[in-house]
């Protein structure tokens, strides 16, 4: 090839690069013809020159983190760039020695009319002409290559932000609607949501619930463990009278469209005291009416005061709500333990049983005497020194067994004279949104932990049967807010150690084996150091909302990112995932969510 042919070839590529650049975004500059671009094992740096008119035109130029794109003259590849620094100087700095001192300091704005150099790191490259998938940017870009502000869809494609159906938010970048989504299969590898109070964690979880409900994947069931009172009322309409709520709904609708109806199943554990005070007949209609009066009507009255009238009715075990903007219902399922149903798993029902105590109860539950008992009370009466002597149990083990059984009895969750639904039937026949309401039933901390452990154990056993039968459809997603309450770090006394060991083993089993069984967890907490290490390790996807700088750095943010995040507004988070091209992106999520989000549950 002669020099003339090479020049013509390069000129042709320059023209093609400029033409391609115009179709992909707005041209703002070019790769510097003066400063060398570096690519080696340590450097992926590109210097971009922007003229002063363009620099002043766009207010965001001057900030780090801005995405740009270069069309390489040689290859015609599109290379996504991220601005990591600037070189900006006054023309006077080139005219005078820095040591020169003038008696008269004149303002000369004209000396600011000079080019600005942007220091950029290369992220990914795409062969636009052949519609290739993004790959690492591993080429040196030709000087004079045109540089653009890329369109939203090109940023989304270059960063592989569109992974699937679950849209988690919008890229926190200028005013571009760059959607960020995950594959539903990503949820099989679990997620952890971290942030301080008021940063948007609960709103985000409700966004995920709403999105999953609208996706409506066949066979998928979302289980929400509500120990905080933040979720049982999601079937209520959002507060349409609030300006901020309207804005959050509009943001959600950009992702999914309109949501104006919701159906949930609520599993509601009841105690003897609760039945005695509120539903003496024990019939399901009476329990549902009491649930409506105690926990739903106060919220409806609050909405009525704000000018939002919602009509409600109770039919059987259903509570139905409606107005011109919203229709929803819950199917209430009262729940308590019958000794005969849980006899075989009684040894692991109370996670505070020691290993020796659990071993004894596991053996004893199969004995003729234990099988003949009709209630937990009868079993406790049966256990005396003669029974313990048969197994030569140590005194401390005997005390642990009796204390553990007494604690189970004192929960008042056993052998009630009332109607109830079997958990397995609820899981099998319910819709795709199930709430375990362990907040409203006047349950103490131990009762909540026992129920949590039981629910998880039964869900896993149910899914295991489905897998063996070859009948797995969709996935089970289990949402646990305030997760540190149920899966704490290994601190405390001997009994706490037993509890932590038991629940950590259960959660580790479900998280590891759950991947094949399509069981995914979504945990939320304020501080990961309060949470079992196993959860932090096995949750592959993390959403980090406003939190202290130290915690953010521990989770993988740079010192600068962590510092900026600690000052962020509500609803902004870093998504960290091994499936993202760059490992992490900053997103905005809809806040408040498009479903019931109230803090009046005990009023």
Coordinates of C-alpha atoms in Angstrom, one line a residue, residues 8 318 455 467:
X8 CA -7.1 7.9 1.4
X318 CA -61.2 -12.4 52.4
X455 CA -41.6 -21.5 58.0
X467 CA -37.7 -31.3 43.1

